[in-house]
XYZ file of C-alpha atoms in Angstrom:
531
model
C 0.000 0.000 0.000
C 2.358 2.670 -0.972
C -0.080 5.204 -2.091
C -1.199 6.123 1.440
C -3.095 8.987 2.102
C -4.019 9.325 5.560
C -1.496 8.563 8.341
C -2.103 8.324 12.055
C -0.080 8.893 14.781
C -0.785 7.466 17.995
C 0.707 9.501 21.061
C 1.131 13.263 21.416
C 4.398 13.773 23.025
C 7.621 15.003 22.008
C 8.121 12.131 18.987
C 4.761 11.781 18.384
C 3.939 15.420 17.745
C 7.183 15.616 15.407
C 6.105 12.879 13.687
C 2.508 14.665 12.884
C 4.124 17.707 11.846
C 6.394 16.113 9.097
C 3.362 13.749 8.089
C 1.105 17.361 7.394
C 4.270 19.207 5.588
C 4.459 15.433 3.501
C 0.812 16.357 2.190
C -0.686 13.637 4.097
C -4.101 14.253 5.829
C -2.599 13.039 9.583
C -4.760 12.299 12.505
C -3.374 12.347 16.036
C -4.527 10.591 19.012
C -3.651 10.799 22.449
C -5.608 9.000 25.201
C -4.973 11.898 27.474
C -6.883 14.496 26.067
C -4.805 17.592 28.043
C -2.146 15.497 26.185
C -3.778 15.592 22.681
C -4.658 19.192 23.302
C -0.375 20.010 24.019
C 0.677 17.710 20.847
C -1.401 19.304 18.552
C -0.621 22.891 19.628
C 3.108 21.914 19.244
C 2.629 21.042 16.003
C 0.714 24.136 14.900
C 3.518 26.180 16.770
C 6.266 23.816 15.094
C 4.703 25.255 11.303
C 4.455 28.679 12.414
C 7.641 28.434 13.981
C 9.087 27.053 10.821
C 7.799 29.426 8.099
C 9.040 32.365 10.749
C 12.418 31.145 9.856
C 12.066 30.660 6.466
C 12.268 26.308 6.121
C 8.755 26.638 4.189
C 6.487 29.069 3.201
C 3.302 30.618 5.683
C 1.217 29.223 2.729
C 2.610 25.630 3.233
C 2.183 26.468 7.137
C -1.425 26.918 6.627
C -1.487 23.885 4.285
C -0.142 21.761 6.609
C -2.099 22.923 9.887
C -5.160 22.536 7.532
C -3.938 18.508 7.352
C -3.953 17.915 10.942
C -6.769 16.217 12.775
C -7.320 15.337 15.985
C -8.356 12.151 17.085
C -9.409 11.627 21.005
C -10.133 7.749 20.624
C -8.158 5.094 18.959
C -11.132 4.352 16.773
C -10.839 7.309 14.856
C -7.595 5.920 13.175
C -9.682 3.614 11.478
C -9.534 4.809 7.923
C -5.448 5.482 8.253
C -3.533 3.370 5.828
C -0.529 4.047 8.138
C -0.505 4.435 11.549
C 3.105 5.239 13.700
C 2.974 4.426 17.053
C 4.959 6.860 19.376
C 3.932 5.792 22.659
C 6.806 5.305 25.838
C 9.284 2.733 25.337
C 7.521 0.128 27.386
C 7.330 -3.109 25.225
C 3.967 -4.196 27.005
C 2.467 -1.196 26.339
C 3.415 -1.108 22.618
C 2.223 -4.091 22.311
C -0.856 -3.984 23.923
C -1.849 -0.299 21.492
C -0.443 -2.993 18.641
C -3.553 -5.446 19.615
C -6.034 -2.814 19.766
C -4.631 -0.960 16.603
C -4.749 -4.295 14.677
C -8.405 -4.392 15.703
C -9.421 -1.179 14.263
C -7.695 -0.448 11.379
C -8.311 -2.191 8.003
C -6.128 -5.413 7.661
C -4.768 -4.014 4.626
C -3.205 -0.714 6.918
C 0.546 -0.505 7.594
C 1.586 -0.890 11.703
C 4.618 1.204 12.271
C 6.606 1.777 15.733
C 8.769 4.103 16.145
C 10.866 2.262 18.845
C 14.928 3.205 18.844
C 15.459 0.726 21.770
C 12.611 -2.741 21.625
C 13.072 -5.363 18.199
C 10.108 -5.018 15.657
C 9.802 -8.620 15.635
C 8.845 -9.000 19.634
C 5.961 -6.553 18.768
C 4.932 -7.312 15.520
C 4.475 -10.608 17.428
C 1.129 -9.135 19.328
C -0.874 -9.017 15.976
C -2.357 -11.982 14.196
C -1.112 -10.311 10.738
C 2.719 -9.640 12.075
C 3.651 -9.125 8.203
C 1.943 -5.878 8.351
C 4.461 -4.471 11.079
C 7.697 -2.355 10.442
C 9.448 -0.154 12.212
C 9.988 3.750 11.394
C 12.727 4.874 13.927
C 12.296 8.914 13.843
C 15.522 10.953 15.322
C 14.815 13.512 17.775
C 14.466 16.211 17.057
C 11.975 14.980 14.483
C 11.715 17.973 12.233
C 15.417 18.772 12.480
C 16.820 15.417 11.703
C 17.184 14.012 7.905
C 17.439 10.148 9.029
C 14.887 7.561 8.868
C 15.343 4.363 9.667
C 12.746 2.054 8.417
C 13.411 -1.347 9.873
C 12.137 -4.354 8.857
C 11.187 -7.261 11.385
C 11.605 -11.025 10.998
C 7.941 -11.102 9.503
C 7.897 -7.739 7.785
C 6.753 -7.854 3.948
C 8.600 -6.460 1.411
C 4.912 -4.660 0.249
C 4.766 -3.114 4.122
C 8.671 -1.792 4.288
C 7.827 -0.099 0.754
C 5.359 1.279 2.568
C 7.236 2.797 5.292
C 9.871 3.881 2.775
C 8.135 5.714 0.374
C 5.578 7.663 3.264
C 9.358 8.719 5.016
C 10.581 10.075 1.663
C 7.266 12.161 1.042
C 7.998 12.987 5.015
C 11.373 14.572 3.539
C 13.698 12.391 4.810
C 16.732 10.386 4.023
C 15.481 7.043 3.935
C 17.798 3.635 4.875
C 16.593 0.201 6.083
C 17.932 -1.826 8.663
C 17.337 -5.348 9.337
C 15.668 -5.966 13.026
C 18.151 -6.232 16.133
C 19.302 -4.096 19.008
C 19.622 -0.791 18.074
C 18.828 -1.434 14.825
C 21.598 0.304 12.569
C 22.535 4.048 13.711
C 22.249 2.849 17.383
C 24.097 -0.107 17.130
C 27.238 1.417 15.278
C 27.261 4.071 17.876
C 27.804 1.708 20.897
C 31.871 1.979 20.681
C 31.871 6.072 20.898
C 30.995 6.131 24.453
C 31.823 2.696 25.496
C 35.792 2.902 24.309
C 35.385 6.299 25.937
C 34.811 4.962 28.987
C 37.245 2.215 28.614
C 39.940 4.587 28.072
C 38.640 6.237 31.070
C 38.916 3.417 33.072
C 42.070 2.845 32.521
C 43.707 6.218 33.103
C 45.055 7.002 29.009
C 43.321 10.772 29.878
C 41.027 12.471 31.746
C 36.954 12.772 30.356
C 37.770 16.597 29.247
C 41.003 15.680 27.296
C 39.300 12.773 25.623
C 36.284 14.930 24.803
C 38.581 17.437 23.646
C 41.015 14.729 21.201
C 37.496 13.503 19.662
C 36.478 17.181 19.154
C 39.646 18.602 17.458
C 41.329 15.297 16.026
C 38.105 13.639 14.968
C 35.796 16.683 13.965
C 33.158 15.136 15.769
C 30.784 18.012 16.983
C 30.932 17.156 20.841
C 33.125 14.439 22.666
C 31.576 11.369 24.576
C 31.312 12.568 27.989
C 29.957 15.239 26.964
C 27.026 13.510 24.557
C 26.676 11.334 27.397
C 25.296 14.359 30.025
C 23.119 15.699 27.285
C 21.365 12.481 26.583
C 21.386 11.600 30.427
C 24.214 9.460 32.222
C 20.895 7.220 33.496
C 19.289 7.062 30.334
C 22.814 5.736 28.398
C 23.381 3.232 30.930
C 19.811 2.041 30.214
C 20.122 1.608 26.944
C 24.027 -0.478 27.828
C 22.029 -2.498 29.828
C 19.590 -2.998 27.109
C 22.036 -4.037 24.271
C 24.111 -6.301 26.340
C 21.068 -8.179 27.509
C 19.411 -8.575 24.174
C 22.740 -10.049 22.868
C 23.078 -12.338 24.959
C 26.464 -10.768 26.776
C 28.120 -9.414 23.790
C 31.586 -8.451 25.109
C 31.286 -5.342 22.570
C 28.755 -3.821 24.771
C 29.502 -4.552 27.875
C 28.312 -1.538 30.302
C 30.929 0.335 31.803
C 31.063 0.218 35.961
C 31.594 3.909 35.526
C 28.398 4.791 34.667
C 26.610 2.477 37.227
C 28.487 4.494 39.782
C 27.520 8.014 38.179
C 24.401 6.860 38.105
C 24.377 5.682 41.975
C 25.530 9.231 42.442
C 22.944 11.096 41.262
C 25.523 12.657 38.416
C 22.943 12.329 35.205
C 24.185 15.086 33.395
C 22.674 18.183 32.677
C 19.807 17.509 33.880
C 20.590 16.999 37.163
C 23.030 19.696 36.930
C 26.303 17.565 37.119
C 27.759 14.516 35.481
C 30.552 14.281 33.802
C 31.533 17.744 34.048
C 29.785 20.284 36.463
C 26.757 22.478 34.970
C 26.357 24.962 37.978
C 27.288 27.894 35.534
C 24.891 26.623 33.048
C 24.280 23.868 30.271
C 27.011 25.632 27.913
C 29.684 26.838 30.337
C 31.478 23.750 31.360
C 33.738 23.565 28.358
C 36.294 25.719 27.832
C 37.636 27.076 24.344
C 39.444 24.394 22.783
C 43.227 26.142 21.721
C 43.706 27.902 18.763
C 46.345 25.630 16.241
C 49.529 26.639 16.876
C 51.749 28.872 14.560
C 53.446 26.679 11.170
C 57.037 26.754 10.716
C 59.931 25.218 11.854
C 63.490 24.093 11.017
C 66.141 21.628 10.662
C 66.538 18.300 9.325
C 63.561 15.184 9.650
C 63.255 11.519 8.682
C 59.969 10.365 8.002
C 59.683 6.540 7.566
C 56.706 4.857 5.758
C 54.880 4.145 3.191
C 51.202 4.860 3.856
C 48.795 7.833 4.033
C 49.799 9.380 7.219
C 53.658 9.442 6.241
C 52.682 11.206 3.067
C 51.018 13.977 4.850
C 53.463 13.932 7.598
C 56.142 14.715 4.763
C 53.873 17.183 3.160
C 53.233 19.149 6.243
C 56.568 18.841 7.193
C 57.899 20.772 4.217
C 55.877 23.437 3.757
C 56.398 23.829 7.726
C 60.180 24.497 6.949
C 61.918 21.422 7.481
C 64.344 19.478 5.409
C 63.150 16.007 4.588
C 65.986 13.692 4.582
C 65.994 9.451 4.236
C 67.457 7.477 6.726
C 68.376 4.750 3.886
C 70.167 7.489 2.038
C 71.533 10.610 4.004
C 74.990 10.986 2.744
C 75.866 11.101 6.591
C 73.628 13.702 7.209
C 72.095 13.071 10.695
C 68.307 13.633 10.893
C 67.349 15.976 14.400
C 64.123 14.032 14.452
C 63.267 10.327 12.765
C 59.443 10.083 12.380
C 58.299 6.285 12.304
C 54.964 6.433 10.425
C 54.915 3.251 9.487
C 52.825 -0.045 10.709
C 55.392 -2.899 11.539
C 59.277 -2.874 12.345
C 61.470 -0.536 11.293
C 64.167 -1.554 8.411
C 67.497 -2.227 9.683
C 69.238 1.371 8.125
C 66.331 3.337 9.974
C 67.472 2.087 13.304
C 70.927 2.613 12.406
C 69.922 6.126 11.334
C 67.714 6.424 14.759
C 70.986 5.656 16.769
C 72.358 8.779 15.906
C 69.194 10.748 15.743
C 68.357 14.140 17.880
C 65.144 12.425 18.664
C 62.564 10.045 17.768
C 58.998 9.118 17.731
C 57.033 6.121 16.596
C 53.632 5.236 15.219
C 51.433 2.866 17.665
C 49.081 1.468 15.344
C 50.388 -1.861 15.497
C 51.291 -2.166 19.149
C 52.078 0.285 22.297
C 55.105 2.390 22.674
C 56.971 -0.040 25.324
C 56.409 -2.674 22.501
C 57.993 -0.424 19.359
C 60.312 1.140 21.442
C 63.611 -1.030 21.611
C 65.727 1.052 22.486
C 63.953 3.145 25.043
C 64.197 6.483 25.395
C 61.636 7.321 22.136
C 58.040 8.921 22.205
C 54.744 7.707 20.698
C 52.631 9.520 18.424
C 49.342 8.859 17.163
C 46.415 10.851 14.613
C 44.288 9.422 12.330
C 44.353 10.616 8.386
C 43.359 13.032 6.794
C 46.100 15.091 8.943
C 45.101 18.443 6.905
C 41.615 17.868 8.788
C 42.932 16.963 12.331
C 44.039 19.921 15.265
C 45.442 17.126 17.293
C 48.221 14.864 17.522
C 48.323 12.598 20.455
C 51.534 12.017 22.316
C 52.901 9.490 24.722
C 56.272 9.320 27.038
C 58.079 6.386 28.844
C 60.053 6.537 31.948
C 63.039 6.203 29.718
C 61.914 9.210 27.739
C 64.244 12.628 28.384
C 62.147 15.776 28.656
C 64.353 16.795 25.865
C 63.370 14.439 23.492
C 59.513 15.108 24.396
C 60.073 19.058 23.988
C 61.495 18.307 20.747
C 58.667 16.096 19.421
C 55.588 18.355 21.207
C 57.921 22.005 19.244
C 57.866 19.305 15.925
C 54.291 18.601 15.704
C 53.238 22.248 16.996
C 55.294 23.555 14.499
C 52.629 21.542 11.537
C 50.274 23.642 13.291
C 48.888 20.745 15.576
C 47.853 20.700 18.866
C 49.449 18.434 20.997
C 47.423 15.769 23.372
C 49.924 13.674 26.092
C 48.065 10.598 26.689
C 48.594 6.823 28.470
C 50.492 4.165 26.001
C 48.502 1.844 24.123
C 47.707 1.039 20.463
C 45.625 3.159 18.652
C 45.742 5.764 21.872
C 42.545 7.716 22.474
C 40.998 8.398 19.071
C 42.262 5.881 17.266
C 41.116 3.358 19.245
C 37.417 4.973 19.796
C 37.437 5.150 15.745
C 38.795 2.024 15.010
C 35.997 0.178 17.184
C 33.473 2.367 15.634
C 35.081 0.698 12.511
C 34.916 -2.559 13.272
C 31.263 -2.234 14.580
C 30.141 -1.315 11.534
C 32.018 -4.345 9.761
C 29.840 -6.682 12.283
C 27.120 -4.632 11.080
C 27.725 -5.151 7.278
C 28.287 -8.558 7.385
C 25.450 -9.145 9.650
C 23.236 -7.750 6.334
C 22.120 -5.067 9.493
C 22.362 -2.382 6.307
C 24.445 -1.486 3.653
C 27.916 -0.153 3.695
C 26.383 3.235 2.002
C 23.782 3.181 4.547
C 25.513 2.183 7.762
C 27.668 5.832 6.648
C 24.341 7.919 6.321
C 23.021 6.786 9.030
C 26.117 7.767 11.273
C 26.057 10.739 9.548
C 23.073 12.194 9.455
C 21.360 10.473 12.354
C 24.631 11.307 15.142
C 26.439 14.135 12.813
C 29.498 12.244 12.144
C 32.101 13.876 10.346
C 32.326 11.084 8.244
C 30.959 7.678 8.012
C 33.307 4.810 9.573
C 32.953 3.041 6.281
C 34.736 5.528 4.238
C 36.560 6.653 7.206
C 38.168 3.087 7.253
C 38.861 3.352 3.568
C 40.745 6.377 4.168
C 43.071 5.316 7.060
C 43.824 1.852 4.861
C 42.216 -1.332 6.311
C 45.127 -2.778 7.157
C 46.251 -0.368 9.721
C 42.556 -0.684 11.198
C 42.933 -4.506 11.659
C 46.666 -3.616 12.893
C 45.066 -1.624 15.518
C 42.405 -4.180 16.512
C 44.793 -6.947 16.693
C 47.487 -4.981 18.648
C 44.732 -3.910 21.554
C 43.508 -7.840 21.309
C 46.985 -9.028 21.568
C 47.971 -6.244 24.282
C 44.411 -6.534 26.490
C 43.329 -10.225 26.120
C 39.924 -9.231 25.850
C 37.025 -10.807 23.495
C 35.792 -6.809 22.688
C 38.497 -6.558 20.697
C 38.473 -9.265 18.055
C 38.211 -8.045 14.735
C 35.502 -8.671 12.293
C 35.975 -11.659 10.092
C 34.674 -9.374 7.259
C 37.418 -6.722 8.120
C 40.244 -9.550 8.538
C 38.687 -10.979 4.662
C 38.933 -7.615 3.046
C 42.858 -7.056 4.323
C 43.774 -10.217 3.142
C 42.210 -9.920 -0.217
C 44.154 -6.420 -0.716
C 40.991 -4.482 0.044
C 42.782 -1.537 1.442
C 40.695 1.203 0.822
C 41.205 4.545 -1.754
C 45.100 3.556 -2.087
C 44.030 0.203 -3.539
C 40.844 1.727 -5.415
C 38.708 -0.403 -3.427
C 37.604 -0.986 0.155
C 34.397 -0.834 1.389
C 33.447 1.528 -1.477
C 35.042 1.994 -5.118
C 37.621 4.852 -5.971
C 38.003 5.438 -9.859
């Protein structure tokens, strides 16, 4: 039934009013129903302020305002959804009350009508499961803010036709949105592939690599993501994200991926929600916004004397690139004509060749890649320091740095004045592989892969819907293709080798693609194709 003309929307809150509102600017003739009616009343006054609101602003015309308001019905008992040939269900995320509404919907619409939930945290299978016709039930998971947010996820449940997720599809894309479907599980697709942002964050945490602010602030200015973990975490509401932990690592049956963090049971135990409560992560008592403090400007470029850079991959071309328009003189280890580099750069994944360490004998200094394993690991000599950033460099603020005891304040002033001089920002962070952001992107990464070869959604999709639905920078797809796979699975493997632990074993799928040369854009194919 993809030529639907009247939707209904049953509950009036926050979702369920957004919902309404996109359905009227979609053309459809929407009826909303609310059992409360003082609840009815609120939803449909938000929506009419929601289209005067909008054409104030300019995102449609008064004359589509009126339009739209003109579409709106309400509809005080469930009965009066009778003649929809879709009906969304935004009611609280309690599965025995979805399914319950499901029963009584399933009574009173035509057998023929389209059952959607809008759900982000119960499967569509459980409550397709209360109806006798279970075919006829999909799910369309709407991001909040409703009208704001582009993504749709229509999600299709074990017994979901292909005529009913049409359905969904086409009513979202007349709703303006960008449409993807997901195949039923926890969290669906966007949710799912988002578990690693906080949860590494809170890993790293744990385990003393750097403080909440310094992590927010490496995700913020190294990633580009628009706000770091922590902070995500106290707007959504340290209770509600522990909820939803909970959630995912129950309905998997103890996934070691998404474990819950014993962090967040204790802020929780606290009373430290977020900003709600006025503290959580960071403190709130001068206001939602006023916690944070400006992140540094870049520091100025230049800088002189003579620098190795070893390897062969993205992030030594850019290091090289940066490097000389900075000031410096490139040199090669494996061919210096006894010229003495001040600083050896080890950008590469793996050991370095036996003329590099000969070179990085004599060198003024020297710091080393951990992609592949930790700094005490690569370090052989002692005495070295660890970098880490994730391509493209041009993009990053931040490079992450980290020090052993055998490390001479010398040679870390040297390496922080290198990398300041590219015009980065320097991090100082605990020793691991992958450090802080490249182990929060590489598990994002390898989330997705589980994803993908799960048939959860497309590679194309799985990107949208990080983009669009939690304003990624970039999807972790293409993201992967950019940093080269291999280094990706060189990550994964080092932090399974280094921590023992089941949460870091690498998808088959991203383990298949390395070994078949699948690299990424410097192959011309990864997870997407570069002509």
């Amino acid at each position: 039934m993809s030529d639907v003309r009247l939707v209904g929307v049953a509950g009036a809150g926050t979702m369920g009013a957004g919902i309404a509102q996109v359905a009227c600017l979609g053309g459809f003739e929407t009826y909303l129903h609310d059992p409360f009616p003082e609840s009815l009343e609120r939803g449909l006054e938000k929506v009419r302020d929601g289209l005067r609101k909008g054409a104030e602003r300019g995102r449609w015309t008064e004359q589509q305002a009126a339009a739209a308001a003109d579409l709106l019905h309400p509809a005080p008992a469930l009965e009066e959804l009778a003649s929809c040939e879709l009906v969304i269900e935004a009611a609280p995320e309690d599965p025995e009350l979805k399914r319950d509404l499901f029963r009584r919907l399933a009574e009173v619409c035509d057998a023929e009508a389209v059952l959607a939930t809008n759900t982000s945290s119960l499967q569509v299978t459980a409550l397709a499961a209360a109806v006798e016709r279970p075919q006829r039930v999909v799910g369309m998971h709407f991001f909040n803010p409703v009208v704001m947010m582009e993504l749709l996820e229509v999600v299709a449940g074990t017994e979901s036709s292909d005529a009913a997720v049409a359905t969904a599809q086409a009513a979202g894309e007349r709703m303006g949105k960008q449409v993807i479907v997901a195949r039923d599980g926890p969290g669906f697709l966007a949710n799912r592939c988002a578990r690693p942002f906080g949860l590494e964050a809170l890993r790293l945490f744990g385990e003393g690599m750097a403080g909440h602010a310094t992590i927010d602030r490496i995700v913020r200015m190294g990633g580009g993501f628009r706000m770091g973990p922590f902070e995500l975490s106290d707007l959504v509401g340290v209770d509600v994200g522990f909820e939803v932990s909970k959630s995912f690592y129950e309905q998997s049956f103890h996934e070691p991926r998404w474990r819950p963090s014993p962090i967040q049971a204790r802020m929780v135990m606290a009373g430290r929600h977020g900003r709600k409560s006025g503290r959580g992560y960071y403190d709130y008592a001068g206001g939602p916004h006023e916690y944070r403090p400006q992140d540094p400007e870049p520091p100025a470029l230049g800088g002189s004397g003579r620098v190795a850079v070893e390897g062969d991959g993205r992030l030594a071309e850019e290091l090289r690139q940066l490097a000389t328009e900075a000031g410096f003189e490139l040199i090669s280890p494996g061919d210096s004509n006894g010229e003495v580099p001040h600083l050896l750069v080890d950008a590469s994944v793996g050991r370095l060749p036996e003329e590099s360490l000969e070179a990085l004998e004599g060198s003024g200094a020297s710091c080393i890649l951990c992609v592949d394993a930790s700094l005490a690991d690569l370090d052989m000599g002692g005495g070295a320091v660890g970098f880490h950033a994730l391509p493209p460099l041009d993009e990053s603020q931040i490079v992450e740095l980290t020090r052993s005891s055998l490390t001479s304040d010398g040679v870390a002033g040297q390496v922080e004045s290198f990398f300041n001089s590219l015009g980065k920002h320097v991090e100082w962070v605990g020793d691991a592989p992958g450090m802080v952001l490249g182990r929060i992107v590489c598990q994002l990464i390898n989330e997705a892969c589980f994803a993908l070869a799960e048939g959860v959604g497309s590679a194309s999709d799985i990107d949208t819907a990080m983009k669009l639905g939690y304003n990624y920078p970039r999807g972790p797809l293409e993201w992967a293709d950019l940093i080269e796979l291999d280094q990706v699975l060189a990550t994964l493997d080092a932090l399974f080798e280094d921590r023992r632990e089941e949460r870091y074993r690498a998808s088959p799928l991203l383990r298949r693609m390395v070994a078949e040369g699948l690299l990424g854009q410097s192959t011309g194919e990864g997870f997407f194709r570069y002509d």
